[in-house]
mmCIF file of C-alpha atoms in Angstrom:
data_model
loop_
_atom_site.group_PDB
_atom_site.id
_atom_site.type_symbol
_atom_site.label_atom_id
_atom_site.label_comp_id
_atom_site.label_asym_id
_atom_site.label_seq_id
_atom_site.Cartn_x
_atom_site.Cartn_y
_atom_site.Cartn_z
ATOM 1 C CA MET A 1 9.899 -17.861 36.326
ATOM 2 C CA VAL A 2 10.837 -19.375 39.671
ATOM 3 C CA GLN A 3 14.291 -20.622 38.838
ATOM 4 C CA ASN A 4 15.909 -23.881 39.891
ATOM 5 C CA ILE A 5 18.091 -22.058 42.426
ATOM 6 C CA HIS A 6 14.979 -21.328 44.466
ATOM 7 C CA THR A 7 14.808 -24.842 45.867
ATOM 8 C CA LYS A 8 14.248 -23.652 49.441
ATOM 9 C CA LEU A 9 10.648 -22.714 48.662
ATOM 10 C CA ASN A 10 8.267 -25.474 49.714
ATOM 11 C CA ASN A 11 6.142 -26.953 46.939
ATOM 12 C CA THR A 12 2.950 -25.121 47.905
ATOM 13 C CA LEU A 13 4.651 -21.739 48.043
ATOM 14 C CA LYS A 14 6.586 -22.458 44.857
ATOM 15 C CA ASP A 15 3.370 -23.289 42.993
ATOM 16 C CA LYS A 16 1.691 -20.148 44.293
ATOM 17 C CA ILE A 17 4.417 -17.834 43.053
ATOM 18 C CA GLN A 18 5.109 -19.802 39.855
ATOM 19 C CA TYR A 19 1.564 -19.457 38.548
ATOM 20 C CA HIS A 20 0.514 -16.208 40.189
ATOM 21 C CA ARG A 21 -0.841 -13.377 38.036
ATOM 22 C CA PHE A 22 1.695 -10.998 39.559
ATOM 23 C CA THR A 23 4.483 -13.289 38.359
ATOM 24 C CA SER A 24 3.027 -13.102 34.855
ATOM 25 C CA TRP A 25 3.060 -9.313 35.114
ATOM 26 C CA ILE A 26 6.708 -9.341 36.242
ATOM 27 C CA LYS A 27 7.582 -11.578 33.304
ATOM 28 C CA SER A 28 5.696 -9.325 30.859
ATOM 29 C CA LYS A 29 8.041 -6.500 31.853
ATOM 30 C CA GLY A 30 11.058 -8.627 31.000
ATOM 31 C CA TRP A 31 11.972 -8.994 34.659
ATOM 32 C CA ASN A 32 12.584 -11.931 36.946
ATOM 33 C CA TYR A 33 12.530 -12.351 40.696
ATOM 34 C CA TYR A 34 15.764 -11.962 42.591
ATOM 35 C CA LYS A 35 16.530 -14.796 44.963
ATOM 36 C CA TYR A 36 16.273 -12.473 47.971
ATOM 37 C CA GLN A 37 12.713 -11.482 46.998
ATOM 38 C CA LEU A 38 11.627 -15.115 47.139
ATOM 39 C CA ASP A 39 13.609 -15.573 50.350
ATOM 40 C CA VAL A 40 11.467 -12.800 51.860
ATOM 41 C CA LEU A 41 8.345 -14.693 50.804
ATOM 42 C CA LYS A 42 9.675 -17.899 52.360
ATOM 43 C CA GLU A 43 10.699 -16.298 55.664
ATOM 44 C CA PHE A 44 7.430 -14.374 55.916
ATOM 45 C CA ALA A 45 5.474 -17.607 55.421
ATOM 46 C CA ILE A 46 7.077 -19.070 58.553
ATOM 47 C CA GLY A 47 6.423 -15.967 60.646
ATOM 48 C CA LYS A 48 9.804 -14.248 60.582
ATOM 49 C CA ASP A 49 10.478 -10.510 60.807
ATOM 50 C CA ILE A 50 12.709 -9.500 57.914
ATOM 51 C CA LEU A 51 15.322 -6.851 57.108
ATOM 52 C CA VAL A 52 15.955 -6.281 53.395
ATOM 53 C CA VAL A 53 19.120 -4.380 52.490
ATOM 54 C CA ALA A 54 19.533 -3.923 48.738
ATOM 55 C CA PRO A 55 20.667 -1.151 46.371
ATOM 56 C CA THR A 56 18.184 1.370 45.029
ATOM 57 C CA GLY A 57 16.483 -0.048 41.951
ATOM 58 C CA ALA A 58 17.077 -3.673 42.956
ATOM 59 C CA GLY A 59 13.446 -4.488 43.719
ATOM 60 C CA LYS A 60 13.081 -3.830 47.455
ATOM 61 C CA THR A 61 9.499 -2.636 46.997
ATOM 62 C CA ILE A 62 8.504 -5.885 45.301
ATOM 63 C CA ALA A 63 10.245 -7.832 48.068
ATOM 64 C CA GLY A 64 8.316 -5.919 50.723
ATOM 65 C CA PHE A 65 4.881 -6.242 49.162
ATOM 66 C CA LEU A 66 5.147 -9.728 47.631
ATOM 67 C CA PRO A 67 3.942 -11.604 50.755
ATOM 68 C CA SER A 68 0.908 -9.317 51.028
ATOM 69 C CA ILE A 69 0.032 -9.625 47.341
ATOM 70 C CA ILE A 70 0.191 -13.428 47.520
ATOM 71 C CA ASP A 71 -1.800 -13.603 50.749
ATOM 72 C CA LEU A 72 -4.477 -11.135 49.664
ATOM 73 C CA THR A 73 -5.087 -12.772 46.293
ATOM 74 C CA ASP A 74 -5.208 -16.206 47.931
ATOM 75 C CA ASN A 75 -7.813 -15.095 50.450
ATOM 76 C CA LYS A 76 -10.655 -13.430 48.552
ATOM 77 C CA LYS A 77 -12.655 -12.853 51.739
ATOM 78 C CA ILE A 78 -10.182 -10.472 53.344
ATOM 79 C CA ASN A 79 -12.042 -7.183 53.763
ATOM 80 C CA LYS A 80 -10.074 -5.594 56.563
ATOM 81 C CA LEU A 81 -6.737 -3.870 56.903
ATOM 82 C CA HIS A 82 -4.059 -6.438 56.091
ATOM 83 C CA THR A 83 -0.858 -4.462 55.414
ATOM 84 C CA VAL A 84 0.517 -1.158 56.673
ATOM 85 C CA TYR A 85 3.345 0.459 54.729
ATOM 86 C CA ILE A 86 5.313 3.236 56.437
ATOM 87 C CA SER A 87 7.277 5.791 54.440
ATOM 88 C CA PRO A 88 9.348 8.546 56.082
ATOM 89 C CA LEU A 89 8.696 10.729 53.014
ATOM 90 C CA LYS A 90 5.266 11.773 51.735
ATOM 91 C CA SER A 91 6.616 11.958 48.198
ATOM 92 C CA LEU A 92 7.770 8.343 48.385
ATOM 93 C CA ALA A 93 4.406 7.298 49.792
ATOM 94 C CA TYR A 94 2.614 8.752 46.774
ATOM 95 C CA ASP A 95 5.121 7.150 44.394
ATOM 96 C CA ILE A 96 4.529 3.750 45.992
ATOM 97 C CA GLU A 97 0.760 4.166 45.788
ATOM 98 C CA ARG A 98 0.949 5.057 42.092
ATOM 99 C CA ASN A 99 3.335 2.211 41.285
ATOM 100 C CA LEU A 100 1.189 -0.386 43.044
ATOM 101 C CA ARG A 101 -2.038 0.719 41.422
ATOM 102 C CA ILE A 102 -0.638 -0.074 37.967
ATOM 103 C CA PRO A 103 -0.281 -3.879 38.367
ATOM 104 C CA PHE A 104 -3.348 -4.056 40.636
ATOM 105 C CA LYS A 105 -5.436 -2.482 37.867
ATOM 106 C CA GLU A 106 -3.820 -4.322 34.958
ATOM 107 C CA LEU A 107 -4.213 -7.691 36.671
ATOM 108 C CA ASN A 108 -7.632 -6.919 38.139
ATOM 109 C CA LEU A 109 -6.395 -7.918 41.572
ATOM 110 C CA ASN A 110 -9.092 -7.614 44.181
ATOM 111 C CA ILE A 111 -6.850 -5.653 46.561
ATOM 112 C CA SER A 112 -7.972 -2.294 47.921
ATOM 113 C CA LEU A 113 -5.268 0.304 48.386
ATOM 114 C CA ASP A 114 -5.248 3.793 49.885
ATOM 115 C CA ILE A 115 -2.985 6.432 51.344
ATOM 116 C CA ARG A 116 -3.113 8.626 54.422
ATOM 117 C CA THR A 117 -0.700 11.483 55.090
ATOM 118 C CA GLY A 118 -0.919 14.931 56.621
ATOM 119 C CA ASP A 119 -2.297 16.145 53.278
ATOM 120 C CA THR A 120 -5.264 13.774 53.335
ATOM 121 C CA SER A 121 -8.621 15.537 53.666
ATOM 122 C CA SER A 122 -10.698 15.160 56.827
ATOM 123 C CA TYR A 123 -13.462 13.501 54.840
ATOM 124 C CA LYS A 124 -11.120 10.896 53.384
ATOM 125 C CA LYS A 125 -9.599 10.218 56.804
ATOM 126 C CA LYS A 126 -13.084 9.452 58.122
ATOM 127 C CA MET A 127 -13.768 7.166 55.171
ATOM 128 C CA LEU A 128 -10.491 5.320 55.724
ATOM 129 C CA LEU A 129 -11.495 4.675 59.324
ATOM 130 C CA LYS A 130 -14.958 3.516 58.326
ATOM 131 C CA PHE A 131 -13.850 1.457 55.328
ATOM 132 C CA PRO A 132 -10.232 0.350 55.818
ATOM 133 C CA PRO A 133 -8.343 -0.708 52.687
ATOM 134 C CA ASN A 134 -6.477 -3.994 52.489
ATOM 135 C CA LEU A 135 -3.260 -2.044 52.094
ATOM 136 C CA LEU A 136 -2.642 1.301 53.794
ATOM 137 C CA ILE A 137 0.266 3.564 52.835
ATOM 138 C CA THR A 138 1.092 6.162 55.461
ATOM 139 C CA THR A 139 3.795 8.025 57.409
ATOM 140 C CA PRO A 140 5.088 7.562 60.976
ATOM 141 C CA GLU A 141 3.132 10.602 62.150
ATOM 142 C CA SER A 142 -0.175 9.605 60.563
ATOM 143 C CA PHE A 143 0.237 6.062 61.829
ATOM 144 C CA ALA A 144 0.803 7.400 65.359
ATOM 145 C CA LEU A 145 -2.400 9.440 65.133
ATOM 146 C CA MET A 146 -4.388 6.442 63.964
ATOM 147 C CA MET A 147 -2.977 4.354 66.795
ATOM 148 C CA SER A 148 -4.215 6.973 69.273
ATOM 149 C CA TYR A 149 -7.876 6.582 68.285
ATOM 150 C CA LYS A 150 -10.151 4.741 70.703
ATOM 151 C CA ASP A 151 -11.027 2.053 68.145
ATOM 152 C CA SER A 152 -7.437 1.479 67.022
ATOM 153 C CA ARG A 153 -7.287 -2.011 68.533
ATOM 154 C CA ASP A 154 -10.164 -3.190 66.374
ATOM 155 C CA TYR A 155 -8.930 -1.300 63.325
ATOM 156 C CA PHE A 156 -5.455 -2.859 63.351
ATOM 157 C CA ALA A 157 -6.375 -6.277 64.774
ATOM 158 C CA CYS A 158 -6.135 -8.114 61.433
ATOM 159 C CA VAL A 159 -2.864 -6.590 60.236
ATOM 160 C CA LYS A 160 -0.526 -9.336 59.040
ATOM 161 C CA CYS A 161 2.267 -7.297 57.469
ATOM 162 C CA PHE A 162 3.947 -4.070 58.586
ATOM 163 C CA ILE A 163 6.459 -2.624 56.105
ATOM 164 C CA ILE A 164 8.927 0.149 56.941
ATOM 165 C CA ASP A 165 10.695 1.713 53.972
ATOM 166 C CA GLU A 166 13.930 3.713 54.084
ATOM 167 C CA LEU A 167 14.607 2.466 57.612
ATOM 168 C CA HIS A 168 17.962 4.254 57.702
ATOM 169 C CA ASN A 169 16.094 7.589 57.620
ATOM 170 C CA ILE A 170 14.026 6.723 60.683
ATOM 171 C CA ILE A 171 15.838 4.402 63.028
ATOM 172 C CA HIS A 172 18.024 6.859 65.010
ATOM 173 C CA THR A 173 15.572 9.765 65.175
ATOM 174 C CA LYS A 174 12.719 10.962 67.383
ATOM 175 C CA ARG A 175 10.355 9.824 64.630
ATOM 176 C CA GLY A 176 11.942 6.410 64.899
ATOM 177 C CA ASP A 177 11.445 6.327 68.657
ATOM 178 C CA LEU A 178 7.760 7.177 68.218
ATOM 179 C CA LEU A 179 7.370 4.566 65.507
ATOM 180 C CA SER A 180 9.064 1.937 67.667
ATOM 181 C CA LEU A 181 6.603 2.555 70.493
ATOM 182 C CA ASN A 182 3.669 2.192 68.122
ATOM 183 C CA ILE A 183 5.108 -0.959 66.572
ATOM 184 C CA SER A 184 5.248 -2.476 70.060
ATOM 185 C CA ARG A 185 1.660 -1.424 70.669
ATOM 186 C CA LEU A 186 0.570 -2.789 67.300
ATOM 187 C CA GLN A 187 2.060 -6.140 68.254
ATOM 188 C CA THR A 188 -0.378 -6.344 71.175
ATOM 189 C CA PHE A 189 -3.282 -5.623 68.794
ATOM 190 C CA ALA A 190 -2.097 -7.982 66.053
ATOM 191 C CA PRO A 191 0.244 -10.589 67.557
ATOM 192 C CA ASP A 192 0.561 -12.468 64.256
ATOM 193 C CA CYS A 193 1.805 -9.391 62.380
ATOM 194 C CA ASN A 194 5.219 -9.760 60.733
ATOM 195 C CA LYS A 195 7.475 -6.779 60.074
ATOM 196 C CA ILE A 196 9.537 -6.117 56.960
ATOM 197 C CA ALA A 197 12.079 -3.290 56.925
ATOM 198 C CA LEU A 198 13.654 -2.008 53.702
ATOM 199 C CA SER A 199 16.853 -0.020 53.283
ATOM 200 C CA ALA A 200 19.491 0.669 50.673
ATOM 201 C CA SER A 201 22.217 1.809 53.017
ATOM 202 C CA ILE A 202 21.721 0.684 56.615
ATOM 203 C CA LYS A 203 25.061 -0.119 58.256
ATOM 204 C CA ASP A 204 24.277 -1.871 61.525
ATOM 205 C CA LYS A 205 22.050 -4.721 60.377
ATOM 206 C CA LYS A 206 21.883 -6.371 63.800
ATOM 207 C CA ASN A 207 20.623 -3.188 65.409
ATOM 208 C CA ALA A 208 18.181 -2.598 62.561
ATOM 209 C CA LEU A 209 16.675 -6.063 62.890
ATOM 210 C CA GLU A 210 16.374 -5.648 66.645
ATOM 211 C CA TYR A 211 14.522 -2.377 66.021
ATOM 212 C CA ILE A 212 11.706 -4.127 64.137
ATOM 213 C CA SER A 213 11.714 -7.509 65.848
ATOM 214 C CA ASN A 214 11.091 -8.693 69.382
ATOM 215 C CA GLU A 215 12.244 -12.225 68.629
#
């Protein structure tokens, strides 16, 4: 499943992905990993912020979530918020939630997943604050609200992965400015958090990478 061309993966990481249940699920669908998806895993493992630019349908979602899936299934004791996924579109957020629940359920992965948008009920919002999922899917606006709460530092302190989808729809907008401010603030709460941005059509890659990374 991990092909010979993927020689840049160290042996530990290669073994993890080679024999992982998620890899078996990918294979059962008749798919294989693209080299860039495994490159994301490698770069994330050494603490790099990452920009993924790939055509629609080329597996960007898998690339974005693969580091989190590997990390969360390796560490069974993780019971706090680990990954935040930002979508500029509520419809996309719900699609991502539905698509992730399928392999999580089929593989019996012990990864909790939930979604918060402007449509989320007040009761569920309270429950999400009291019992954070491992993986939170949300929007720039809902994320900003959560960051404004008095306990936000504690809530986001263990976040290791911050994923921004459809970056080209956010980066040069007021929503993007607000998100950028909250990313900077998140970095003070969770200094070991790595960012992954996904886009099918971003033009200025240097500017896009600078948007998500302070390296």
